[in-house]
Amino acid sequence: PVDLRSDTVTTPTPGMRAAMARAEVGDDVYAEDPTCRALEERVADLLGTEAALFTVTGSLANLLGVRALVRPGAEVLCEARAHIARAELGAHAAVFGVTSRTWSHPRGLVDLAAVRELLVPDAGPYFVSTAAVSVENTHNFGGGSVQPLDSLRALRELTAASGVGVHLDGARLWHASAATGVAPGTYAACADLVSVALSKGLGAPVGSLLAGPAAAVADARVWRKRLGAGWRQAGVLAAAGMYALDHHLDRVPEDHANARALADRLADVAPGIVDPAGVQTNIVVLDLAAAGIRTGAAEVAERARAAGVLVSVLGPAALRLVTHLDVDEAGCRHAGEVLSTALK
Amino acid sequence: PVDLRSDTVTTPTPGMRAAMARAEVGDDVYAEDPTCRALEERVADLLGTEAALFTVTGSLANLLGVRALVRPGAEVLCEARAHIARAELGAHAAVFGVTSRTWSHPRGLVDLAAVRELLVPDAGPYFVSTAAVSVENTHNFGGGSVQPLDSLRALRELTAASGVGVHLDGARLWHASAATGVAPGTYAACADLVSVALSKGLGAPVGSLLAGPAAAVADARVWRKRLGAGWRQAGVLAAAGMYALDHHLDRVPEDHANARALADRLADVAPGIVDPAGVQTNIVVLDLAAAGIRTGAAEVAERARAAGVLVSVLGPAALRLVTHLDVDEAGCRHAGEVLSTALK
Amino acid sequence: PVDLRSDTVTTPTPGMRAAMARAEVGDDVYAEDPTCRALEERVADLLGTEAALFTVTGSLANLLGVRALVRPGAEVLCEARAHIARAELGAHAAVFGVTSRTWSHPRGLVDLAAVRELLVPDAGPYFVSTAAVSVENTHNFGGGSVQPLDSLRALRELTAASGVGVHLDGARLWHASAATGVAPGTYAACADLVSVALSKGLGAPVGSLLAGPAAAVADARVWRKRLGAGWRQAGVLAAAGMYALDHHLDRVPEDHANARALADRLADVAPGIVDPAGVQTNIVVLDLAAAGIRTGAAEVAERARAAGVLVSVLGPAALRLVTHLDVDEAGCRHAGEVLSTALK
Amino acid sequence: PVDLRSDTVTTPTPGMRAAMARAEVGDDVYAEDPTCRALEERVADLLGTEAALFTVTGSLANLLGVRALVRPGAEVLCEARAHIARAELGAHAAVFGVTSRTWSHPRGLVDLAAVRELLVPDAGPYFVSTAAVSVENTHNFGGGSVQPLDSLRALRELTAASGVGVHLDGARLWHASAATGVAPGTYAACADLVSVALSKGLGAPVGSLLAGPAAAVADARVWRKRLGAGWRQAGVLAAAGMYALDHHLDRVPEDHANARALADRLADVAPGIVDPAGVQTNIVVLDLAAAGIRTGAAEVAERARAAGVLVSVLGPAALRLVTHLDVDEAGCRHAGEVLSTALK
Ligand SMILES: [Ca+2]
Ligand SMILES: [Ca+2]
Ligand SMILES: [Ca+2]
Ligand SMILES: [Ca+2]
Ligand SMILES: [Ca+2]
Ligand SMILES: [Ca+2]
């Protein structure tokens, strides 16, 4: 089937598998896995941070990253549909006692006025202090939207003045960079802690990284183990990540082109269902209601599935399509056909 | 001094002290304190719930109340300046792993459209499920505003349909009732768990209650002890609460009148600083910026303090005045004079 | 009835009630309650610490005290039947993530060899570090036994050498002092953080204190509020505590004499049920099995209750009697008669 | 170097790497990875449980396993040097609020009398209830000792009677079975939840499993994701686990023989340093003090390291050697020579 549910479904290519099979490994709990070390250094260099930590998932990288900035009982501010607020099962509160308040933006973007309104640094002994603001770039549920660099810089300035940290959920930071030409390190410079994923658009089977100051990363390493995620000969996975950075980073624009073409096709068939100009990266969110389609999202997804195309249901009238390296141009064109029919 | 910082500053009257001195007591951990039992039954009756639990603070009643509705990792939705979000030191996350998302309303009111947008019940094993919505009535930082009964009922209907709970932070529910004539039990009927305070406008030295279903309250009793708040001969405090319900509930409208008069006076002096018509209960929030006053809120508060009037600083350009039973009409008039001068 | 279940059942005397009725009060959350302040200073002076914090319960004082010494994921060592391990509902783990390991001693005493065996300070990034040892003096479930000063000093030396803290659960430290003549401050000098109770043998209705370094106590004050226990005009309770220190501290030896006499009486009737020489303070633990009594503890307690004497069931064959200021010599003698019969 | 620090250092063999390279994979968060599914079913069958969950580490399997049995504030009992108490960074308390009490046994074995003494099921609303007992088989820090089946069965009977659960930390359950001929499923039948490791003696790079009832495992799957450990195409690692079960399970006795030979050799050189008859599996713990050796453990380890042999320092006078598939008989003999010299 053509699987557009998420770019997490990507599977390792033969070349990546070969790289994994010949990976040099050691015990990563003892920081002795040379491939993990190399990957961590490479990503730290790429992002311009002192250090990085290889983690099982982007959720774990985010969990440890927000923890690095926010004490129990303090708050992180984020957009209401941010991955940390919606798709990490409340772990930030459940595991680390981090509370949150949110602003809402249709595309998931930073709303500086809203942040300014919510921000309360150093609130004293009776009130909740804002300790960090978290930004997701690109914003998954906002439709793969790219956070404007200017607004990230303004956020950095606003928060730095009051000692508030910035966490950047960069699960798809590669896509933001591919779309804008802004280097990952330039985005990372707007934040204190940054997570990036290898297992989504880059096609690795497992793995993300948390990058930031050496002391924060060292502390995150201890907490990674405390959470039961201190893996051993993880070099077999790090090798996949190295391969992904070598071979799959450059092809991300293809996914963007496929997503845009898909949006174009569907907007032709069902005007209003998506604004193709707003499809900046590899994610297409469809608004059935806006297109006047009464068929429910679950029903459309089921029709598509029956025809060999898998998509995600985001809500009663919302679908999400994510392009990635396991679906080529022809596959996306086919998905467009199938969905055009399913939407009718 | 005339202390308008908060209605928490109220101190027991001679009559209340006498009631405390003759209170019948027992060991409340063993549920053997007759005065605590009587108070709990009385408040449960007043609110129309099966049971109630006497707690050290309103924060504790809220903490246990939200916990009764939300498992670790699930979320409660509330307004961004709700007491549970701002003034309880993040305990809901820090102690019980409850995560939260927020909508913003200038007066702290329920925004049904926003709730509908945020609400995600039964989100499955990958996403955060909304387990409860919390409403504060009256809303402290929103200026003592009363939640319209219609919107509470609509919220109840919206959430009940999807199995989501409603928590009512009724620290000043008495004031809402006094302002609208709607009985406390009518408000309580819109929620699953309700907290009410005795130590604020009612003048008791210590104590709030959590009211709701018997099983939830029994469980809250165990967690009250686990949090180190299972007090012993608390009947001495419950007696103050009983006295407050007997003697101070009826006089709440005086505080409302005093607050309105204070707002009238200040709006005359500094047009725009507050809309007197919006002062529904015993809280007056002043917006210095809106009145074109450039003096900072801290500076104004300091000037007033020097002249014997204490007020709260809510933000760089925001002050809060709270009327209560320890400041009579003359005291409020005096405060109006002092503040009129301090604002210049 | 003669209630020997616990010394927590003590109720305020007329004198204490009068003191409460005339207490000067203020808002203790703002640290403005003069009676709370006075009590905190007095207890800090008594124990020779920089500061003290007035808390709702001894459990809360212990919870905040252990937290001051142990980070989440680190461990506290204690005797297996210590109050913090048995009678605080697992709060240390549930609220603050503190883990524990235990040694077992028939009388609940410090076993230096066992502590030495368990102690692992600074265990590095892979193992649990011992951060504190907690000692209960007197030890409630150990039969009100007094920790020998020598062993407390040896423990202090042992732990200080490795940077491990000592927490002293002194809920009945007054009783240890009364039994040995060692000043409370001398015991407190063997620990970093100390809790003491006013609501047990001293007869106050509610309240304990946590005493220690000023910074730790200030931090505990914030966490007290976060746990929902930041009370307001608590001076009414602090006044009871002041009164208790003034009038009830000196009479503690009477309770010890009553307990010893009760033990003597019961050992005569049922040889082996208790060693009267081991009854050092106000607690008598009866071992029915050791006396060859086959009647279950619950049955004996029920018989006594029917005859107007209340005792605690500690286990299938164990009962506990606690003497205190609400039961005089005659009452204890009566209890001895009733129990003698009930044991047959 | 000959690395005897732990059997976690084992690295994948060429055959295992080939199996990984050809693994069929899918998205395991969606339970669509066929190799993960196959591994989980195979281990569940092997242990005779309804289901199993593939986890990043044995620590995570234990963390989720104990959680399945113990609510926040309830307790698990275990031996004082159990892996869950010593080597999981206090996660059970820090993440899930589980408290613990411990008994001590020189070889880490179940002490039924001690368990009986500590066990307090259904302790009511004032005391900590025992919810589970955890047993480690083989016991790592106890010297790879095997828990006698009789005592596991007696423990099962004791706890079942009172509704208390049993958790089996079977990181090296394969070794217990190899040593005794008792099938893994027979051991597993004495417990409710069982963890087993693939990454230690079996030589897989990463991975353990938690096995138990289907409902508990399904819930553990959600919490695995909440902790940030819901990996994606983990089939590449599951394939290594399958290969390990196919090819490395049978050779575990070689490691036992090597360990015994090593112990024999060292006991000859330094009588008292270890009782070879007590070396039942692949772990040798050396007690330098018992052998009258004054050189510190760290110094001996350093000397060995300089000569190409790595061992673990367990304490000031304790070393641990662990045999495994990456060190053959010759390697172990060499290690014996080097250590013989280093001990002098
Ligand atoms: Ca992938
Ligand atoms: Ca008050
Ligand atoms: Ca008054
Ligand atoms: Ca008392
Ligand atoms: Ca391995
Ligand atoms: Ca190998």
mmCIF file of N, CA and C in Angstrom, chain A residues 5-6 8-12 17 20-23 25 27 30 32 56-57 59-60 63 87-89 91 94-95 204-206 222 225-234 236-237, chain D residues 5-6 8-12 17 20-23 25 27 30 32 56-57 59-60 63 87-89 91 94-95 204-206 222 225-234 236-237:
data_model
loop_
_atom_site.group_PDB
_atom_site.id
_atom_site.type_symbol
_atom_site.label_atom_id
_atom_site.label_comp_id
_atom_site.label_asym_id
_atom_site.label_seq_id
_atom_site.Cartn_x
_atom_site.Cartn_y
_atom_site.Cartn_z
ATOM 1 N N ARG A 5 0.278 7.834 6.177
ATOM 2 C CA ARG A 5 -0.189 8.161 7.533
ATOM 3 C C ARG A 5 0.804 9.047 8.272
ATOM 4 N N SER A 6 2.087 8.730 8.098
ATOM 5 C CA SER A 6 3.127 9.509 8.769
ATOM 6 C C SER A 6 4.455 9.173 8.140
ATOM 7 N N THR A 8 6.867 8.529 9.932
ATOM 8 C CA THR A 8 7.492 7.571 10.864
ATOM 9 C C THR A 8 7.483 6.156 10.291
ATOM 10 N N VAL A 9 6.631 5.894 9.297
ATOM 11 C CA VAL A 9 6.530 4.533 8.779
ATOM 12 C C VAL A 9 7.694 4.146 7.874
ATOM 13 N N THR A 10 8.550 5.130 7.584
ATOM 14 C CA THR A 10 9.689 4.836 6.699
ATOM 15 C C THR A 10 10.509 3.660 7.220
ATOM 16 N N THR A 11 10.951 2.831 6.281
ATOM 17 C CA THR A 11 11.738 1.649 6.654
ATOM 18 C C THR A 11 13.138 1.760 6.039
ATOM 19 N N PRO A 12 14.091 1.090 6.661
ATOM 20 C CA PRO A 12 15.481 1.218 6.188
ATOM 21 C C PRO A 12 15.662 0.660 4.777
ATOM 22 N N ARG A 17 20.583 -0.672 5.627
ATOM 23 C CA ARG A 17 20.716 -1.956 6.307
ATOM 24 C C ARG A 17 22.165 -2.450 6.271
ATOM 25 N N MET A 20 24.111 -0.585 8.798
ATOM 26 C CA MET A 20 23.826 -1.081 10.146
ATOM 27 C C MET A 20 24.599 -2.382 10.404
ATOM 28 N N ALA A 21 24.622 -3.235 9.378
ATOM 29 C CA ALA A 21 25.238 -4.561 9.557
ATOM 30 C C ALA A 21 26.737 -4.466 9.818
ATOM 31 N N ARG A 22 27.346 -3.382 9.348
ATOM 32 C CA ARG A 22 28.803 -3.288 9.558
ATOM 33 C C ARG A 22 29.177 -2.257 10.634
ATOM 34 N N ALA A 23 28.172 -1.805 11.376
ATOM 35 C CA ALA A 23 28.419 -0.762 12.396
ATOM 36 C C ALA A 23 29.383 -1.243 13.476
ATOM 37 N N VAL A 25 30.306 -1.170 17.219
ATOM 38 C CA VAL A 25 29.469 -0.891 18.397
ATOM 39 C C VAL A 25 30.222 -1.078 19.709
ATOM 40 N N ASP A 27 29.299 -0.435 24.372
ATOM 41 C CA ASP A 27 28.209 -0.282 25.333
ATOM 42 C C ASP A 27 27.915 1.200 25.548
ATOM 43 N N TYR A 30 27.868 2.957 28.943
ATOM 44 C CA TYR A 30 29.192 3.396 29.390
ATOM 45 C C TYR A 30 29.791 4.433 28.436
ATOM 46 N N GLU A 32 30.530 4.073 25.393
ATOM 47 C CA GLU A 32 31.630 3.416 24.678
ATOM 48 C C GLU A 32 31.239 2.945 23.287
ATOM 49 N N VAL A 56 15.790 7.072 21.954
ATOM 50 C CA VAL A 56 14.921 6.122 21.252
ATOM 51 C C VAL A 56 13.902 6.814 20.361
ATOM 52 N N THR A 57 13.363 7.927 20.852
ATOM 53 C CA THR A 57 12.305 8.610 20.102
ATOM 54 C C THR A 57 12.444 10.127 20.210
ATOM 55 N N SER A 59 9.913 11.843 21.085
ATOM 56 C CA SER A 59 9.187 12.143 22.325
ATOM 57 C C SER A 59 10.142 12.152 23.506
ATOM 58 N N LEU A 60 11.074 11.205 23.532
ATOM 59 C CA LEU A 60 12.031 11.164 24.641
ATOM 60 C C LEU A 60 12.974 12.361 24.581
ATOM 61 N N LEU A 63 10.987 15.191 25.855
ATOM 62 C CA LEU A 63 10.731 15.040 27.295
ATOM 63 C C LEU A 63 11.966 15.474 28.096
ATOM 64 N N ALA A 87 0.777 14.891 21.518
ATOM 65 C CA ALA A 87 1.143 13.545 21.048
ATOM 66 C C ALA A 87 2.209 12.867 21.908
ATOM 67 N N GLU A 88 2.423 13.360 23.118
ATOM 68 C CA GLU A 88 3.414 12.705 23.971
ATOM 69 C C GLU A 88 2.767 12.197 25.258
ATOM 70 N N LEU A 89 1.474 11.963 25.180
ATOM 71 C CA LEU A 89 0.716 11.306 26.263
ATOM 72 C C LEU A 89 0.860 11.984 27.628
ATOM 73 N N ALA A 91 3.362 13.166 29.045
ATOM 74 C CA ALA A 91 4.541 12.724 29.795
ATOM 75 C C ALA A 91 5.234 13.865 30.535
ATOM 76 N N ALA A 94 3.238 14.002 33.575
ATOM 77 C CA ALA A 94 3.162 12.714 34.271
ATOM 78 C C ALA A 94 4.512 12.266 34.801
ATOM 79 N N VAL A 95 5.575 12.544 34.074
ATOM 80 C CA VAL A 95 6.900 12.073 34.487
ATOM 81 C C VAL A 95 7.687 13.160 35.217
ATOM 82 N N ALA A 204 15.461 6.530 9.038
ATOM 83 C CA ALA A 204 16.092 5.571 9.943
ATOM 84 C C ALA A 204 15.011 4.797 10.692
ATOM 85 N N PRO A 205 15.316 3.565 11.118
ATOM 86 C CA PRO A 205 14.271 2.782 11.782
ATOM 87 C C PRO A 205 13.901 3.317 13.170
ATOM 88 N N VAL A 206 14.872 3.821 13.887
ATOM 89 C CA VAL A 206 14.679 4.234 15.278
ATOM 90 C C VAL A 206 15.667 5.347 15.585
ATOM 91 N N VAL A 222 21.755 10.835 32.143
ATOM 92 C CA VAL A 222 21.400 10.120 33.376
ATOM 93 C C VAL A 222 19.891 9.856 33.425
ATOM 94 N N LYS A 225 18.718 7.082 31.225
ATOM 95 C CA LYS A 225 18.870 5.768 31.859
ATOM 96 C C LYS A 225 17.794 5.570 32.918
ATOM 97 N N ARG A 226 17.507 6.612 33.709
ATOM 98 C CA ARG A 226 16.493 6.463 34.750
ATOM 99 C C ARG A 226 15.135 6.094 34.138
ATOM 100 N N LEU A 227 14.847 6.596 32.953
ATOM 101 C CA LEU A 227 13.583 6.265 32.295
ATOM 102 C C LEU A 227 13.635 4.903 31.602
ATOM 103 N N GLY A 228 14.739 4.191 31.769
ATOM 104 C CA GLY A 228 14.829 2.850 31.196
ATOM 105 C C GLY A 228 15.182 2.853 29.723
ATOM 106 N N ALA A 229 15.786 3.943 29.263
ATOM 107 C CA ALA A 229 16.085 4.053 27.841
ATOM 108 C C ALA A 229 17.582 4.204 27.573
ATOM 109 N N GLY A 230 18.373 3.718 28.522
ATOM 110 C CA GLY A 230 19.823 3.737 28.324
ATOM 111 C C GLY A 230 20.247 2.482 27.589
ATOM 112 N N TRP A 231 20.223 2.538 26.289
ATOM 113 C CA TRP A 231 20.457 1.323 25.512
ATOM 114 C C TRP A 231 21.922 0.937 25.441
ATOM 115 N N ARG A 232 22.192 -0.256 24.976
ATOM 116 C CA ARG A 232 23.555 -0.810 25.016
ATOM 117 C C ARG A 232 24.285 -0.629 23.675
ATOM 118 N N GLN A 233 24.277 -1.624 22.804
ATOM 119 C CA GLN A 233 25.045 -1.512 21.542
ATOM 120 C C GLN A 233 24.180 -0.816 20.488
ATOM 121 N N ALA A 234 23.819 0.434 20.790
ATOM 122 C CA ALA A 234 22.900 1.179 19.930
ATOM 123 C C ALA A 234 23.569 1.662 18.655
ATOM 124 N N VAL A 236 24.263 0.074 16.165
ATOM 125 C CA VAL A 236 23.576 -0.459 14.975
ATOM 126 C C VAL A 236 22.504 0.515 14.495
ATOM 127 N N LEU A 237 21.879 1.231 15.428
ATOM 128 C CA LEU A 237 20.870 2.224 15.049
ATOM 129 C C LEU A 237 21.513 3.555 14.675
ATOM 130 N N ARG D 5 33.404 -6.981 32.604
ATOM 131 C CA ARG D 5 32.671 -6.047 33.456
ATOM 132 C C ARG D 5 31.203 -6.434 33.589
ATOM 133 N N SER D 6 30.630 -6.841 32.465
ATOM 134 C CA SER D 6 29.213 -7.223 32.485
ATOM 135 C C SER D 6 28.913 -7.983 31.204
ATOM 136 N N THR D 8 26.421 -7.256 29.547
ATOM 137 C CA THR D 8 25.774 -6.271 28.671
ATOM 138 C C THR D 8 26.706 -5.823 27.548
ATOM 139 N N VAL D 9 28.000 -6.039 27.713
ATOM 140 C CA VAL D 9 28.948 -5.552 26.706
ATOM 141 C C VAL D 9 28.971 -6.409 25.443
ATOM 142 N N THR D 10 28.249 -7.528 25.480
ATOM 143 C CA THR D 10 28.247 -8.399 24.300
ATOM 144 C C THR D 10 27.816 -7.655 23.052
ATOM 145 N N THR D 11 28.469 -7.990 21.940
ATOM 146 C CA THR D 11 28.175 -7.313 20.681
ATOM 147 C C THR D 11 27.652 -8.339 19.667
ATOM 148 N N PRO D 12 26.894 -7.874 18.696
ATOM 149 C CA PRO D 12 26.288 -8.815 17.748
ATOM 150 C C PRO D 12 27.335 -9.552 16.898
ATOM 151 N N ARG D 17 24.134 -10.018 12.865
ATOM 152 C CA ARG D 17 24.085 -8.816 12.026
ATOM 153 C C ARG D 17 23.381 -9.104 10.696
ATOM 154 N N MET D 20 19.740 -9.188 11.296
ATOM 155 C CA MET D 20 19.209 -7.836 11.448
ATOM 156 C C MET D 20 19.042 -7.162 10.085
ATOM 157 N N ALA D 21 20.030 -7.372 9.229
ATOM 158 C CA ALA D 21 20.023 -6.682 7.931
ATOM 159 C C ALA D 21 18.862 -7.142 7.052
ATOM 160 N N ARG D 22 18.384 -8.345 7.280
ATOM 161 C CA ARG D 22 17.283 -8.811 6.425
ATOM 162 C C ARG D 22 15.937 -8.808 7.158
ATOM 163 N N ALA D 23 15.891 -8.182 8.323
ATOM 164 C CA ALA D 23 14.652 -8.181 9.117
ATOM 165 C C ALA D 23 13.496 -7.494 8.397
ATOM 166 N N VAL D 25 10.362 -5.266 8.712
ATOM 167 C CA VAL D 25 10.004 -4.281 9.739
ATOM 168 C C VAL D 25 8.710 -3.552 9.405
ATOM 169 N N ASP D 27 5.903 -0.310 11.579
ATOM 170 C CA ASP D 27 5.902 0.696 12.640
ATOM 171 C C ASP D 27 5.369 0.064 13.927
ATOM 172 N N TYR D 30 2.457 1.417 15.981
ATOM 173 C CA TYR D 30 1.149 0.959 15.503
ATOM 174 C C TYR D 30 1.025 -0.571 15.603
ATOM 175 N N GLU D 32 2.719 -2.776 14.142
ATOM 176 C CA GLU D 32 2.754 -3.306 12.778
ATOM 177 C C GLU D 32 4.118 -3.851 12.398
ATOM 178 N N VAL D 56 13.228 -1.346 25.342
ATOM 179 C CA VAL D 56 14.617 -0.933 25.097
ATOM 180 C C VAL D 56 15.586 -1.588 26.073
ATOM 181 N N THR D 57 15.185 -1.705 27.315
ATOM 182 C CA THR D 57 16.102 -2.225 28.325
ATOM 183 C C THR D 57 15.354 -3.112 29.319
ATOM 184 N N SER D 59 15.726 -2.563 32.442
ATOM 185 C CA SER D 59 15.239 -1.589 33.425
ATOM 186 C C SER D 59 13.831 -1.141 33.072
ATOM 187 N N LEU D 60 13.586 -0.899 31.788
ATOM 188 C CA LEU D 60 12.249 -0.465 31.375
ATOM 189 C C LEU D 60 11.235 -1.586 31.569
ATOM 190 N N LEU D 63 10.549 -1.611 35.182
ATOM 191 C CA LEU D 63 9.802 -0.414 35.582
ATOM 192 C C LEU D 63 8.321 -0.576 35.247
ATOM 193 N N ALA D 87 20.044 -0.568 40.803
ATOM 194 C CA ALA D 87 20.641 -0.254 39.503
ATOM 195 C C ALA D 87 19.656 0.353 38.510
ATOM 196 N N GLU D 88 18.526 0.831 39.000
ATOM 197 C CA GLU D 88 17.578 1.448 38.074
ATOM 198 C C GLU D 88 17.305 2.902 38.455
ATOM 199 N N LEU D 89 18.269 3.479 39.147
ATOM 200 C CA LEU D 89 18.271 4.920 39.442
ATOM 201 C C LEU D 89 17.010 5.414 40.146
ATOM 202 N N ALA D 91 14.018 4.762 39.627
ATOM 203 C CA ALA D 91 12.936 5.107 38.703
ATOM 204 C C ALA D 91 11.570 4.687 39.217
ATOM 205 N N ALA D 94 10.746 7.495 41.349
ATOM 206 C CA ALA D 94 10.812 8.790 40.660
ATOM 207 C C ALA D 94 9.766 8.914 39.563
ATOM 208 N N VAL D 95 9.480 7.830 38.872
ATOM 209 C CA VAL D 95 8.546 7.896 37.751
ATOM 210 C C VAL D 95 7.140 7.447 38.158
ATOM 211 N N ALA D 204 22.340 -9.989 22.159
ATOM 212 C CA ALA D 204 21.699 -9.006 21.281
ATOM 213 C C ALA D 204 22.181 -7.606 21.645
ATOM 214 N N PRO D 205 22.169 -6.692 20.676
ATOM 215 C CA PRO D 205 22.689 -5.353 20.979
ATOM 216 C C PRO D 205 21.786 -4.559 21.926
ATOM 217 N N VAL D 206 20.488 -4.719 21.787
ATOM 218 C CA VAL D 206 19.520 -3.917 22.539
ATOM 219 C C VAL D 206 18.256 -4.748 22.736
ATOM 220 N N VAL D 222 1.160 1.304 26.367
ATOM 221 C CA VAL D 222 0.822 2.733 26.393
ATOM 222 C C VAL D 222 1.844 3.500 27.234
ATOM 223 N N LYS D 225 5.133 4.061 25.559
ATOM 224 C CA LYS D 225 5.106 5.239 24.674
ATOM 225 C C LYS D 225 5.157 6.532 25.502
ATOM 226 N N ARG D 226 4.420 6.548 26.617
ATOM 227 C CA ARG D 226 4.423 7.757 27.446
ATOM 228 C C ARG D 226 5.830 8.079 27.946
ATOM 229 N N LEU D 227 6.623 7.068 28.219
ATOM 230 C CA LEU D 227 7.993 7.286 28.680
ATOM 231 C C LEU D 227 8.947 7.587 27.531
ATOM 232 N N GLY D 228 8.406 7.704 26.330
ATOM 233 C CA GLY D 228 9.246 8.068 25.188
ATOM 234 C C GLY D 228 10.003 6.886 24.615
ATOM 235 N N ALA D 229 9.507 5.679 24.864
ATOM 236 C CA ALA D 229 10.233 4.493 24.402
ATOM 237 C C ALA D 229 9.409 3.654 23.443
ATOM 238 N N GLY D 230 8.456 4.299 22.787
ATOM 239 C CA GLY D 230 7.654 3.607 21.770
ATOM 240 C C GLY D 230 8.376 3.682 20.442
ATOM 241 N N TRP D 231 9.245 2.742 20.215
ATOM 242 C CA TRP D 231 10.090 2.825 19.014
ATOM 243 C C TRP D 231 9.340 2.448 17.756
ATOM 244 N N ARG D 232 9.936 2.729 16.615
ATOM 245 C CA ARG D 232 9.256 2.566 15.329
ATOM 246 C C ARG D 232 9.627 1.232 14.650
ATOM 247 N N GLN D 233 10.609 1.211 13.765
ATOM 248 C CA GLN D 233 10.931 -0.016 13.035
ATOM 249 C C GLN D 233 11.919 -0.852 13.850
ATOM 250 N N ALA D 234 11.467 -1.254 15.034
ATOM 251 C CA ALA D 234 12.346 -1.950 15.978
ATOM 252 C C ALA D 234 12.596 -3.387 15.564
ATOM 253 N N VAL D 236 14.436 -4.456 13.393
ATOM 254 C CA VAL D 236 15.876 -4.704 13.192
ATOM 255 C C VAL D 236 16.505 -5.212 14.484
ATOM 256 N N LEU D 237 16.008 -4.747 15.630
ATOM 257 C CA LEU D 237 16.533 -5.220 16.913
ATOM 258 C C LEU D 237 15.861 -6.532 17.332
#
